[in-house]
């Protein structure tokens, strides 16, 4: 009774296997037209998550918008001139007509409410209804702008060179589309003015659009380079394409499954094809071994089966380790993280099934003479690359102590670097320094109060408490405190309106630019304000029963950590000044902070769990904890080194890096498994050989597979370094260094460690 | 011969007159509607309850006594005197409006906390009335000359035969690009109004929810203005509505703003 062997079956019925593979692929492909994408990082947290429920509540309570675009208009000669003002007016009018724009709450010179006093008459009107014709009118407009703290740093910069139009978006409005339409509007204007479009929705939706474009460009380029490098390695187009198809088929299967199950493609899952392409390179070991075996047996079928026999265990276990590394993500909290983990795990398993069926089947179609010709070039002792690998391993095997010492020093340095890593995410920094999004953001943050918006909601226990002088004074004090933070550009609250009315009612006397003494006054001032201004002005800063006040905090950076410093400052202020009010953060900046924490820490947690699971698999595969420890060391070391460098370069642990962490583990473990399995196999197969010879043989033969795997990988992902979005550059640089380093580490440190610890490792075993 | 000519002419004139009487022009419809809606009687008094409802369902209440007196025919000058009961902290606040056709109204507000009367200038066209979804213009009427009116269709609304008139502002400075009004053919009260924004989307809807007969004048005693874009809504109910109560001219003065006579505000 023989066990059913997938490999043998595939070799016997190659045509059937290929046809079946193609049919299944076509089946999965039928799902593709149903594809939906979701590039909003926000949706990575479920709608029922605390932060989203709370943010929704705050938005509803204060009639706020989730998304806001800021259009900056800069004129180096100053914007207060007839020409520029006329442009502001025209542009605003056009923006109000755009679909998806919440026109009623656009803030611009022509729409923002201005409360002034003239000859004893209180005037509430848009700041600029008509463009002033003469210098007197322009001077008056300037005075109104600079005298009103509600305007300064919001719609006019201190130096008078910059203004901004704030464009809130209706729910579901696409930031990039609206930003593009605004770009068309400003393009019609000519003159000295420069225009900048900033804001979270622009960055986010531009990124989303770019991301898919890049996926469509870089994934195929990476694929083509992989194909080319493979061809250089094996000199056979057919087999190179076969390997490529292996990856493509698994990508189609897993993406088809994802789409078929009704999941939208998130930023994370969009990276899956590239990852699967990476994981697929593992099948290079099969080719590598096949050529060696063929040289030895000269029988194609036999060589195939023998090859599969020799590599099946490591290939199975590398697949298992990689799949498990990603599968642990299934146990995380964040849904897209789970989906991503499941997706890649499924793809990895499909890849392995293909390795044992589709690939051997395809092998049978290659002409024998051709194989013989190529196999002739494969020789462990002669080949130049094999020589080099031997030397590399020899260094570790012959100078194990020095090697380990160097390793320890590097380890300490890496840990120092690692300790410097900050978990942070900054959407704007996903764009390159010179990009439109980034430039716009920095120009506007320099001139005005800040493009990133957070809220601090003061919640009282009783209705109308916000209208008391103590609440008002408290909030005012908090605002001044927050404004001292370097990341805070400007704060706005109901207090600013009350103070404004107080001053205006008293003939614009600056003495009255203070919180009034009685609650009655405050209540009546607010009522007076509501009698003429847009209702949203007040609604944005105070709730209906006057139990909650919303303090707007404009931040000058999109760093998730900025909001953290605001929250800490609020806590400090509260500790020093007790109040019956509770202070709760909210807004997009707060969301980013929570997102950062939840998603990234979820990934960190997943990574740690994956480390443990992978160790378990190693131990199981090697049937030995000792070997698992030895095999695990170079892997862990590589990861430490790479993250150590990340820490030293000051690069944040952001989403792309977090996604890569699991991949790096899955890839690096492959090398260890191949090396250790094959070494132990060799020790059994060639009993007379010394340990160091066996090590050198392993480095030269399966080691060549490892090196090929790493080079192939590095070559194809190096193209990503030229991508216009930083996460792709990160991914590219990270994978390239990870693969090369991990291969070198495996080939140097495994021999060193095995040599050094042979007494312990082989205790009770016969060498 | 001469006599028959006169008869023919007389018939012709009366036919023409009858014709115009039956085929009311859209301009006349709007004029009649404004008269029925905002100019009934010599004067008017009501206790007004205004409920402001946010998208999230939060409510704010304004309670006031509104007094109105006509100075001239429909569409002409009017004076308003408003005394606030609620919210509690604005009790004793009073508000006075002199409304003129063709230009912004004059308004005065008495702020009791600092015992001060201030004139307030605001644009009738877009300024909100006490934070509600009604603009001043919605409360006291818009100058009909500023729009061109056309009859779109005639249809039943709420079981009543209505004219549907489209009013398009002549100037571009309005928030809306046009307005549709459903005008009851019987009493000319506007039963519904739809406001369309510059993009052509419906964004504000006025509805007359209850019409009662007060001293022989059909009066809208309950109305709602809903902003579809912001989700905000204002409901207004008139209690104790009364016409021709004999409001004196002297009431509309700064003196009475500070000390409103009890008999008028209760």
Short mmCIF file of C-alpha atoms in Angstrom, two decimals, chain A residues 60-62 65 95-104 117 120-126 129 170 464 467 504-507 518-521 523-525 527-528 530-535 538-539 542-546, chain B residues 52-56 58-60 62 84 86-87 89-91 93 95 109-114 116-123 126-133 136 173 175 197-201 227 229-232:
data_model
loop_
_atom_site.label_atom_id
_atom_site.label_comp_id
_atom_site.label_asym_id
_atom_site.label_seq_id
_atom_site.Cartn_x
_atom_site.Cartn_y
_atom_site.Cartn_z
CA UNK A 60 -23.54 64.97 15.27
CA UNK A 61 -23.67 66.99 18.47
CA UNK A 62 -21.72 69.89 17.04
CA UNK A 65 -17.74 67.51 9.22
CA UNK A 95 -16.31 76.04 -4.92
CA UNK A 96 -19.81 76.54 -3.51
CA UNK A 97 -21.19 75.00 -6.68
CA UNK A 98 -19.14 71.79 -6.43
CA UNK A 99 -20.94 68.56 -5.72
CA UNK A 100 -19.89 66.92 -2.48
CA UNK A 101 -19.01 70.26 -0.89
CA UNK A 102 -21.03 71.24 2.19
CA UNK A 103 -21.62 74.69 0.68
CA UNK A 104 -23.46 76.13 3.68
CA UNK A 117 -19.78 97.55 15.60
CA UNK A 120 -23.42 101.99 17.78
CA UNK A 121 -24.89 99.45 15.40
CA UNK A 122 -23.98 95.83 15.78
CA UNK A 123 -23.33 94.38 12.39
CA UNK A 124 -23.32 90.72 11.53
CA UNK A 125 -22.47 90.01 7.94
CA UNK A 126 -20.09 88.00 5.83
CA UNK A 129 -19.78 90.92 0.58
CA UNK A 170 -20.50 66.07 2.71
CA UNK A 464 -26.27 75.33 30.89
CA UNK A 467 -22.67 79.35 30.05
CA UNK A 504 -18.32 94.53 20.14
CA UNK A 505 -21.27 95.38 22.37
CA UNK A 506 -18.98 97.77 24.21
CA UNK A 507 -18.04 99.70 21.09
CA UNK A 518 -22.29 86.85 34.95
CA UNK A 519 -23.90 83.80 33.43
CA UNK A 520 -26.83 85.94 32.40
CA UNK A 521 -24.62 88.12 30.28
CA UNK A 523 -26.41 83.58 27.90
CA UNK A 524 -27.72 86.78 26.40
CA UNK A 525 -24.58 87.44 24.37
CA UNK A 527 -28.42 84.44 22.13
CA UNK A 528 -27.67 87.74 20.50
CA UNK A 530 -27.39 83.36 17.36
CA UNK A 531 -29.93 86.00 16.35
CA UNK A 532 -27.96 86.97 13.34
CA UNK A 533 -25.07 84.69 12.60
CA UNK A 534 -25.14 81.35 10.84
CA UNK A 535 -26.47 78.76 13.29
CA UNK A 538 -22.38 78.32 17.51
CA UNK A 539 -23.42 74.73 16.88
CA UNK A 542 -21.39 74.25 21.90
CA UNK A 543 -24.19 71.69 22.13
CA UNK A 544 -27.88 72.43 22.49
CA UNK A 545 -28.31 72.15 26.25
CA UNK A 546 -25.00 74.02 26.82
CA UNK B 52 -34.97 73.91 16.93
CA UNK B 53 -34.08 70.30 16.30
CA UNK B 54 -30.57 69.27 15.32
CA UNK B 55 -29.69 66.32 13.12
CA UNK B 56 -28.82 64.38 16.25
CA UNK B 58 -31.15 67.68 20.23
CA UNK B 59 -33.69 70.40 20.84
CA UNK B 60 -33.58 74.07 21.70
CA UNK B 62 -37.48 79.63 21.99
CA UNK B 84 -38.65 86.39 24.79
CA UNK B 86 -37.31 81.23 26.76
CA UNK B 87 -34.47 80.27 26.93
CA UNK B 89 -31.45 83.31 30.62
CA UNK B 90 -32.79 85.62 27.93
CA UNK B 91 -36.09 86.28 29.65
CA UNK B 93 -34.98 90.29 26.15
CA UNK B 95 -36.50 92.66 19.88
CA UNK B 109 -32.33 94.40 20.61
CA UNK B 110 -32.57 95.01 24.32
CA UNK B 111 -29.96 93.10 26.35
CA UNK B 112 -31.31 93.11 29.95
CA UNK B 113 -28.12 91.78 31.55
CA UNK B 114 -26.32 94.99 30.69
CA UNK B 116 -28.55 98.17 26.83
CA UNK B 117 -30.42 98.60 23.57
CA UNK B 118 -28.37 97.96 20.48
CA UNK B 119 -29.21 98.33 16.85
CA UNK B 120 -28.38 95.25 14.89
CA UNK B 121 -27.66 95.25 11.21
CA UNK B 122 -27.85 91.94 9.43
CA UNK B 123 -28.74 90.75 5.98
CA UNK B 126 -29.46 84.97 4.84
CA UNK B 127 -29.38 85.80 8.50
CA UNK B 128 -30.98 83.16 10.65
CA UNK B 129 -33.87 84.21 12.86
CA UNK B 130 -32.80 83.44 16.47
CA UNK B 131 -30.70 80.49 15.37
CA UNK B 132 -33.56 78.78 13.57
CA UNK B 133 -33.77 77.49 10.02
CA UNK B 136 -35.55 86.97 8.64
CA UNK B 173 -26.48 86.94 -4.09
CA UNK B 175 -28.31 81.21 -1.13
CA UNK B 197 -29.38 75.48 -4.12
CA UNK B 198 -26.90 76.74 -6.71
CA UNK B 199 -26.19 73.18 -7.78
CA UNK B 200 -29.90 72.63 -8.41
CA UNK B 201 -30.35 70.31 -5.42
CA UNK B 227 -32.73 71.85 6.01
CA UNK B 229 -28.38 69.13 3.93
CA UNK B 230 -27.59 69.90 7.54
CA UNK B 231 -30.44 67.74 8.85
CA UNK B 232 -31.48 70.67 11.03
#
